[in-house]
Structures are given as C-alpha cells and as structure tokens.
PDB file of C-alpha atoms in Angstrom:
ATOM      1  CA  UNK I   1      -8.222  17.547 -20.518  1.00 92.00           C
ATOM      2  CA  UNK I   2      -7.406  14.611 -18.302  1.00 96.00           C
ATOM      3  CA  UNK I   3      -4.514  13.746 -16.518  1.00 97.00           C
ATOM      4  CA  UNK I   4      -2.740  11.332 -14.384  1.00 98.00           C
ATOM      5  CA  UNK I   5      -0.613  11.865 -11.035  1.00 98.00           C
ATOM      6  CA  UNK I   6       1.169   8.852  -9.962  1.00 98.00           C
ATOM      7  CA  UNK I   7       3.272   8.456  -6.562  1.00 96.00           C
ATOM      8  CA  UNK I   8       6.706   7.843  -7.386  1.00 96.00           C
ATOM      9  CA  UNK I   9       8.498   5.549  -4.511  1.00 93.00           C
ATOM     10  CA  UNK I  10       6.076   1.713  -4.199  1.00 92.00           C
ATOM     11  CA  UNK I  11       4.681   2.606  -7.080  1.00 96.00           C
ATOM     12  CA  UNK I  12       7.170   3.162 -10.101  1.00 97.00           C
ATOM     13  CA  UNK I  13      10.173   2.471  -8.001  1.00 96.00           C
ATOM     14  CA  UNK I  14      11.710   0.768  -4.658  1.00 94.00           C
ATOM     15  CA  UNK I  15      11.102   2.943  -1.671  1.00 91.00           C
ATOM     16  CA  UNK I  16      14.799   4.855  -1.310  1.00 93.00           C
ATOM     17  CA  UNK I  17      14.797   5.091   2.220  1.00 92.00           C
ATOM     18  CA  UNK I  18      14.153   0.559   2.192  1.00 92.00           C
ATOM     19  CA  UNK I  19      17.228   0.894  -0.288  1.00 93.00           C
ATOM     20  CA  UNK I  20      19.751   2.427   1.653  1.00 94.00           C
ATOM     21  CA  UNK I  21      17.808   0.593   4.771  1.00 93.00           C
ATOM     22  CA  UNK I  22      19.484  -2.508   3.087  1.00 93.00           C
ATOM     23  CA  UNK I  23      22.391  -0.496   1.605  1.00 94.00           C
ATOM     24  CA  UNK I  24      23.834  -0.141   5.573  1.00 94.00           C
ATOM     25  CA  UNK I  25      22.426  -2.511   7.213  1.00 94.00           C
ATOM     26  CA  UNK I  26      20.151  -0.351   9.592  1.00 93.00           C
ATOM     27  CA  UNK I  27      17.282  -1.152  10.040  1.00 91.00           C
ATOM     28  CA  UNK I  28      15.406   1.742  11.457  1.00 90.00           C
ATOM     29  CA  UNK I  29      15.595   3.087   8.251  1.00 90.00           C
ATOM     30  CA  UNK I  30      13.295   0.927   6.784  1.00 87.00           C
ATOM     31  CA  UNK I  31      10.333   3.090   8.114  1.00 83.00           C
ATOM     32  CA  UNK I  32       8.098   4.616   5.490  1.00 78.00           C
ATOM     33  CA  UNK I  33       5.208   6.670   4.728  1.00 74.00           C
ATOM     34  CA  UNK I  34       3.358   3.210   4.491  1.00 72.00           C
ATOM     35  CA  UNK I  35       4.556   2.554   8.173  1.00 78.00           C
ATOM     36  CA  UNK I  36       3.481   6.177   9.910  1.00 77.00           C
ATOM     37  CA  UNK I  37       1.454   8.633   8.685  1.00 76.00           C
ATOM     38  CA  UNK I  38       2.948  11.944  10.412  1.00 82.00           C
ATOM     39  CA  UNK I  39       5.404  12.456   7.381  1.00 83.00           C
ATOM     40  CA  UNK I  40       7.053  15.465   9.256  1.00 86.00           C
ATOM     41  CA  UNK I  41       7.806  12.777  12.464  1.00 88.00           C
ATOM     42  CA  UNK I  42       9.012  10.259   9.992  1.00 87.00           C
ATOM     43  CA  UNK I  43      11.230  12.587   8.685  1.00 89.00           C
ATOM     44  CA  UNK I  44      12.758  13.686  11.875  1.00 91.00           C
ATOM     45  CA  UNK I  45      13.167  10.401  13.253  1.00 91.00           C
ATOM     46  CA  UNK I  46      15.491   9.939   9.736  1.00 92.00           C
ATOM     47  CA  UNK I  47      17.072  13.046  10.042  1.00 93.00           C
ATOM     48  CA  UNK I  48      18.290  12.357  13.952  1.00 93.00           C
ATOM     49  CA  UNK I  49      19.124   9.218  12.459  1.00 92.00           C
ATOM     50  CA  UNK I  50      21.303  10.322   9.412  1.00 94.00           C
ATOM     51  CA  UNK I  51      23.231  12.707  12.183  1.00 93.00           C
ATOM     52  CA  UNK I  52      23.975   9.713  15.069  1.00 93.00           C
ATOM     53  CA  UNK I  53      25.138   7.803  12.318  1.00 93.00           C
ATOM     54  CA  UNK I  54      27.415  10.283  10.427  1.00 94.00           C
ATOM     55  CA  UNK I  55      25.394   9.537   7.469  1.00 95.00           C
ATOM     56  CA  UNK I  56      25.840  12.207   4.784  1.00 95.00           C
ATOM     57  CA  UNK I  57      23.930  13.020   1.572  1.00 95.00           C
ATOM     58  CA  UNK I  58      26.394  11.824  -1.394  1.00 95.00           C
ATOM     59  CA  UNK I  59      26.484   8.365   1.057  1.00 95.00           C
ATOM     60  CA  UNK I  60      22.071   7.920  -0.210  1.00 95.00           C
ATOM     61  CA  UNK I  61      22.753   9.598  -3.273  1.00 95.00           C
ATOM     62  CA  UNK I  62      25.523   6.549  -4.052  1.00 95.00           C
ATOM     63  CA  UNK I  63      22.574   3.858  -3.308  1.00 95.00           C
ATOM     64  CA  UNK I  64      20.336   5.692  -5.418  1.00 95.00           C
ATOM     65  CA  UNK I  65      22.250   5.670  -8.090  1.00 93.00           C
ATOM     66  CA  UNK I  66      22.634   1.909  -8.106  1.00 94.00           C
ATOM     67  CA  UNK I  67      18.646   1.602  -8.490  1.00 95.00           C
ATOM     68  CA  UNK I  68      16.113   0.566 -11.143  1.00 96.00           C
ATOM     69  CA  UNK I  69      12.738   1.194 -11.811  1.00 96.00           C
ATOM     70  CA  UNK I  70      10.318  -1.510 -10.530  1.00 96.00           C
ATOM     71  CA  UNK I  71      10.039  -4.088 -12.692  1.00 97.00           C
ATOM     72  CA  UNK I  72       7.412  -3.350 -16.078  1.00 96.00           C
ATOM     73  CA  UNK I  73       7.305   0.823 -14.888  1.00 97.00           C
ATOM     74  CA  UNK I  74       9.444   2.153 -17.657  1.00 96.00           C
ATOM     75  CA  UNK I  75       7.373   0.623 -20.632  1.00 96.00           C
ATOM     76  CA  UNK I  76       3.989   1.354 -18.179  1.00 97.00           C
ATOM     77  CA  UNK I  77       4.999   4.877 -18.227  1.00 96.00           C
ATOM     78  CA  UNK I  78       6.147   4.693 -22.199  1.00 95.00           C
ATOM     79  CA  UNK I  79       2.482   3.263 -22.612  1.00 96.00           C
ATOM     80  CA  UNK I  80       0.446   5.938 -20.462  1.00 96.00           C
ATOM     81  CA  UNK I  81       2.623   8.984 -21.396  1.00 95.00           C
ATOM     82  CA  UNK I  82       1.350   7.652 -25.050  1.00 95.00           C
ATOM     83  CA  UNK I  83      -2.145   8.469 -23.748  1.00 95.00           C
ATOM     84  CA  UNK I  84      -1.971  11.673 -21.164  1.00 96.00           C
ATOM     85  CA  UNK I  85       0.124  13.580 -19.835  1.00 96.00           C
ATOM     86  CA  UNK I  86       2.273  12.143 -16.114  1.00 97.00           C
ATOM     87  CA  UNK I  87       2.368  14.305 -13.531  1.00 97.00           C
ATOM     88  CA  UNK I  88       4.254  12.565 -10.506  1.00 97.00           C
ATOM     89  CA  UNK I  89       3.691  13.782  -7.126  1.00 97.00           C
ATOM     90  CA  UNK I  90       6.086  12.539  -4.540  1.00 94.00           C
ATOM     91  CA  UNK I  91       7.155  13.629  -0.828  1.00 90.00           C
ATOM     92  CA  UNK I  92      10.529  12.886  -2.260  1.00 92.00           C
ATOM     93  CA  UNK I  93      13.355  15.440  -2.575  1.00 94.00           C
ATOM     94  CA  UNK I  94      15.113  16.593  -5.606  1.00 93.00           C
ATOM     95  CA  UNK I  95      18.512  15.840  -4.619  1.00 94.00           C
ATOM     96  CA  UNK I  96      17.480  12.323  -5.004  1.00 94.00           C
ATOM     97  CA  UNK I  97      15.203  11.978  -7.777  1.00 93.00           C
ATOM     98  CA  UNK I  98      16.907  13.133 -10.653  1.00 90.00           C
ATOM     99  CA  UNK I  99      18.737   9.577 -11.442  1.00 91.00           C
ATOM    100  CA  UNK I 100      15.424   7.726 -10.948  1.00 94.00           C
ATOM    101  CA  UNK I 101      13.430  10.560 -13.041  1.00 93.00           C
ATOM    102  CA  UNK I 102      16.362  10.171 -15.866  1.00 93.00           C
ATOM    103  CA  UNK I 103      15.350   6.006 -15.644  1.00 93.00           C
ATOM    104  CA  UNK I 104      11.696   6.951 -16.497  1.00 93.00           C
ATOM    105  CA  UNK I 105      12.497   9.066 -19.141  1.00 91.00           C
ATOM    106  CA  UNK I 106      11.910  12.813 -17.429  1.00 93.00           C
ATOM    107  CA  UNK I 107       8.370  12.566 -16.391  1.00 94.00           C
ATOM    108  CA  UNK I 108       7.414  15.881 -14.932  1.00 95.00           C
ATOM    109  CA  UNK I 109       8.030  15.567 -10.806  1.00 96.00           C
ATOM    110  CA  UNK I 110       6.705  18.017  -8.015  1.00 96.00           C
ATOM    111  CA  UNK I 111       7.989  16.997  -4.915  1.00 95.00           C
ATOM    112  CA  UNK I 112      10.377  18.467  -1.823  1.00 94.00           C
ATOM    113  CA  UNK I 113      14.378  19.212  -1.038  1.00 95.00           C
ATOM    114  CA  UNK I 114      16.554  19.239   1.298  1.00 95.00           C
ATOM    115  CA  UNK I 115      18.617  20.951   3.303  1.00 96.00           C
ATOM    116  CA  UNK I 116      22.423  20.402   3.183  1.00 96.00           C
ATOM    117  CA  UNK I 117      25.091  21.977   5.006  1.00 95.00           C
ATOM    118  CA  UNK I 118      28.657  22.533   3.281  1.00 95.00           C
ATOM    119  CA  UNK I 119      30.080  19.078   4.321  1.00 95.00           C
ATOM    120  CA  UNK I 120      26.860  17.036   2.736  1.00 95.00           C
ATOM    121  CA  UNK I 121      25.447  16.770   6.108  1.00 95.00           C
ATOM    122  CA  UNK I 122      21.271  17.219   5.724  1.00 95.00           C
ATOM    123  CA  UNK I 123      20.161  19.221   8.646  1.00 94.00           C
ATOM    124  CA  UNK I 124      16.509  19.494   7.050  1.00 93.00           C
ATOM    125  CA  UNK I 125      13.892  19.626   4.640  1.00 93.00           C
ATOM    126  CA  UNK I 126      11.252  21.713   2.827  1.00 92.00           C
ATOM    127  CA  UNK I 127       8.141  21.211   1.694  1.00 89.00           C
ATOM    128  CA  UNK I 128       7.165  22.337  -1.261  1.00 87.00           C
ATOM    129  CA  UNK I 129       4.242  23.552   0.236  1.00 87.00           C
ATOM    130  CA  UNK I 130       2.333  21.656   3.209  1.00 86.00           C
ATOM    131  CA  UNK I 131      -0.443  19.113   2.085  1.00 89.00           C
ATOM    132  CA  UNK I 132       1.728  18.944  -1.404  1.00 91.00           C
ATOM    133  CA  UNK I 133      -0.329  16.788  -3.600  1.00 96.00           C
ATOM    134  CA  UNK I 134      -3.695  16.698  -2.107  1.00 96.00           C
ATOM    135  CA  UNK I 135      -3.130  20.946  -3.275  1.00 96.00           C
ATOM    136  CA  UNK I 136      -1.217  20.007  -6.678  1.00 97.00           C
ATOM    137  CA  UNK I 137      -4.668  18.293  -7.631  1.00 98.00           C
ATOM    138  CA  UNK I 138      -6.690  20.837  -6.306  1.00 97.00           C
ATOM    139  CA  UNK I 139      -4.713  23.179  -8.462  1.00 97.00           C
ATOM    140  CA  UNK I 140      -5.312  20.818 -11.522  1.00 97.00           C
ATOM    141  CA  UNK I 141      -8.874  20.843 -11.317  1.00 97.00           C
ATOM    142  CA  UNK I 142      -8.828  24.617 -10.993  1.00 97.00           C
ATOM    143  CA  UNK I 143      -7.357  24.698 -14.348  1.00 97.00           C
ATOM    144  CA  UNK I 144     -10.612  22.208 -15.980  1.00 96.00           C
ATOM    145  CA  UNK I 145      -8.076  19.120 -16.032  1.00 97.00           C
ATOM    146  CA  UNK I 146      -9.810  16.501 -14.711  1.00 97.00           C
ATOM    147  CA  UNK I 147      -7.325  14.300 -12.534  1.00 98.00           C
ATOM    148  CA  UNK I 148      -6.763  10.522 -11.769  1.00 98.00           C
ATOM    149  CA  UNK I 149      -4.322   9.687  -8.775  1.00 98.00           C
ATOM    150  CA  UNK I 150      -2.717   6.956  -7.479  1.00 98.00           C
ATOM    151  CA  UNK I 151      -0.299   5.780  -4.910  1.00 96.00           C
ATOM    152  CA  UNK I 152       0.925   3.135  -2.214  1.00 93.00           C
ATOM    153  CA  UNK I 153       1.093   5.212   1.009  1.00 89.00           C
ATOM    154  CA  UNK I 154      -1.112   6.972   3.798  1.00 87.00           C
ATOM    155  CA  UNK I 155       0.023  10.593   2.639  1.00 89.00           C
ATOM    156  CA  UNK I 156      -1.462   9.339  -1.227  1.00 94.00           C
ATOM    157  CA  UNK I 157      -4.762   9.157   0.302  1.00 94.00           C
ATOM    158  CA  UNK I 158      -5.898  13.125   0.317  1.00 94.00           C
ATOM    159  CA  UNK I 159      -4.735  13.003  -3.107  1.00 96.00           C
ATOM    160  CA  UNK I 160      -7.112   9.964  -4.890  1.00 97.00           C
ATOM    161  CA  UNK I 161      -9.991  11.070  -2.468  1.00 96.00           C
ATOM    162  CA  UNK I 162      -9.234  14.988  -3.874  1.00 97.00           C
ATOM    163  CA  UNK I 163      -9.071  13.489  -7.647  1.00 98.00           C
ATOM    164  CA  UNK I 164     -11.850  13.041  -9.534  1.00 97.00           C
ATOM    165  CA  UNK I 165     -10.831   8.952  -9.630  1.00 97.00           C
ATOM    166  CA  UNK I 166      -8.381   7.181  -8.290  1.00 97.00           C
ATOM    167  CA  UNK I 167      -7.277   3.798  -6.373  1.00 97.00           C
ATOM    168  CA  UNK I 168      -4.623   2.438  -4.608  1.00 97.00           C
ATOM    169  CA  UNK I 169      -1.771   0.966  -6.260  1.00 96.00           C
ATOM    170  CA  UNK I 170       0.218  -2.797  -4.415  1.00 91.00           C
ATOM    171  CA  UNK I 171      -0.978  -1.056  -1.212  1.00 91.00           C
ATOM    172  CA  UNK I 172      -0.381  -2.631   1.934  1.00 89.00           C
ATOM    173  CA  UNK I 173      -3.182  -4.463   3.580  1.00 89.00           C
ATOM    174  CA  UNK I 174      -3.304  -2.260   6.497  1.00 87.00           C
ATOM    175  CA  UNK I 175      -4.161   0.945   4.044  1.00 90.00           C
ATOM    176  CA  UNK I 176      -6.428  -1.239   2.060  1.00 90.00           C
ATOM    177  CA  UNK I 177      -8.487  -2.166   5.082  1.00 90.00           C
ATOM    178  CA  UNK I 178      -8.602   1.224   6.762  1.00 89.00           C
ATOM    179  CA  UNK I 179      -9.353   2.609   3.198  1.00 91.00           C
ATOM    180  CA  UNK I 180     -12.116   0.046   1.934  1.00 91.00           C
ATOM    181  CA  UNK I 181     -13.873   3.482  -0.266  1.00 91.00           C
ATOM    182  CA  UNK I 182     -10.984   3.308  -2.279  1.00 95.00           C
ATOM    183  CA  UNK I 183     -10.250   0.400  -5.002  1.00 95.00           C
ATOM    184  CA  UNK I 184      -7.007  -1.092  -5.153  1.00 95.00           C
ATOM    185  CA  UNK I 185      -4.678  -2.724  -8.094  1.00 96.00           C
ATOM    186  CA  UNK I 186      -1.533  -4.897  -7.764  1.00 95.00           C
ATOM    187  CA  UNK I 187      -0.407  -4.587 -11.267  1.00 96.00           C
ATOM    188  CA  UNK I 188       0.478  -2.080 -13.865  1.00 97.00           C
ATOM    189  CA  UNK I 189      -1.854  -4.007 -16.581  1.00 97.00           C
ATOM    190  CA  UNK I 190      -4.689  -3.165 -14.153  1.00 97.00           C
ATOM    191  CA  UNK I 191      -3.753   0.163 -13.104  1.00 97.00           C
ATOM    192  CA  UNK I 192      -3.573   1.229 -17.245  1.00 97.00           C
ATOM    193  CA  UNK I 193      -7.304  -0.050 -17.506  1.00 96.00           C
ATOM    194  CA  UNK I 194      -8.860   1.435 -14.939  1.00 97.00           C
ATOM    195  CA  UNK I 195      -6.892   4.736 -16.292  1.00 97.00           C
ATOM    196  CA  UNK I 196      -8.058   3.432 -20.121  1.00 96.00           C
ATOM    197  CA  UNK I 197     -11.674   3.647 -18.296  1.00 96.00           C
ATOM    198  CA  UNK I 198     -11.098   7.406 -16.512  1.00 96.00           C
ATOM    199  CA  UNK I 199      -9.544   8.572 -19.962  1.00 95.00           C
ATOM    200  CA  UNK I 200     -12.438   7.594 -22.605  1.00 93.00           C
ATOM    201  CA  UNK I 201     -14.998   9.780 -19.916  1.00 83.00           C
ATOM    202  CA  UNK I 202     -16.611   6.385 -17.839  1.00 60.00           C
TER     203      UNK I 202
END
C-alpha cells in the first residue's frame, strides 16, 4: 500500500502563528519553523510571548477560525484522497486544528497539544512524541506502506529524507539551497504528479 503524509501549515494552509502575527499586529510572532529550526526554542520564545502580552488561547483560536485553506488545497486534497489515503503530519496542536481539518474535509491529523490553564492561559505544550513525523513514517513503513512526504519547513526534512520519496513543497529558498538532495514543487498540479509517479510504482 502507498501513502501520502503532507505538512499541514505552508503547505495546505497559511502558517497560524503569520495569521494571528497579522491578526495583532506583533510582529515577533511571525517566526516559524521555516525561520529556526529548534522547534522547542521557537516555541518558548511564543509561549513567553503569549504570557508578556496577556495573550490567551480562545484570543488564536478566534483568528483561526476566520481562516481558509490556501488557495486550490481543498479540491487538491478531494483529488489525492481519490487516489490514497492522507495522512497529515503537523507540529501543530489540536486545539487549533480542528476548524482548519473541518475546511479539508477531516483528513486524518497526528500532530501536538497544548497546555492550558483554567483561565485559557497556555503555559505549555506536548509533543506527541519527540521527532513526531520523521517516527510516524518510520512507523508506516514498519507496517509495508510505502510512504511519500512532503512539506515547507526545516522540521519536514527528517520526514521526506525518512520516506521512501518525497520533495519539498513552495519551500523557501534558504531550505531549498541548504537541501539541494531534495526536489522541490511550487504548485499543487506538480506536487499531484510527482505523487501520480510514486503511486503507479516509478
């Protein structure tokens, strides 16, 4: 059996953290996993960030709510989940992803959560376990499925080096040049045909 795992935020939609970045005009915020590729120091930097600012949970969950898929990502993922199944892998949290997910049409998501206190406050995170998809697509393979990956970001890279294929997805040129092993695509018409290729065995 093959199967695909996709990133979720660059690649089917806008980066939550640039939305609310935008959202409150703070632009710290804007920092991403394209930006710095120590995701626990990114997310403690947003964290200490979230608390000087008396920035709550409900206040990112209102911005998400406003947001859209990427333009062309719903009927992308109408057209591959036609083909294989979707796995999405993101370093995303739960308490945000279920409006976007319902937007897609309920792919299947692995990804992280949160930690709130009582007054909405977060005061943390978990991982769903540490290296998250590089291991997800480990565990695929384990299972016979043979796996093809793609994302936007520095923590995607483990995972389309661990798949069997893979590339880069509208990646920023600094990944793409520190990354030259692994091919890149800009649009969702290319991404589906180098899948097309991985799913009829080339």
């Amino acid at each position: 059996m093959r199967i695909v795992c996709l990133d979720l935020e660059g690649v089917l939609v806008p980066e939550i953290w640039i939305a609310f970045s935008e959202a409150t005009g703070i632009p710290e915020l804007r920092r991403t996993t394209r930006d710095e590729p120590d995701y626990d120091k990114l997310m403690r930097f947003r964290l200490d960030l979230l608390a000087e600012k008396k920035l709550k949970l409900p206040d990112i969950q209102k911005v998400i709510a406003g947001m859209e898929p990427l333009p062309g990502a719903l009927a992308f993922t109408a057209a591959l989940q036609e083909r294989t199944q979707l796995i999405i892998l993101s370093d995303t949290f739960a308490q945000f992803a279920k409006p976007l997910m319902a937007k897609l049409s309920w792919p299947t998501l692995f990804c992280n959560s949160l930690v709130i206190a009582e007054d909405g406050a977060i005061t943390g995170y978990t991982l769903r376990q540490q290296n998250g998809k590089q291991e997800a697509v480990k565990a695929f393979k384990s299972l016979n499925m043979a796996v093809f990956a793609a994302g936007d970001s520095f923590n995607d890279l483990t995972m389309i080096r661990e798949a069997d294929s893979g590339c880069l997805f509208h990646a920023p040129e600094s990944i793409k040049n520190d990354c030259p092993d692994i091919p890149c695509v800009d649009t969702y018409d290319a991404l589906l045909e180098k899948i097309d290729t991985f799913l009829n065995g080339a």
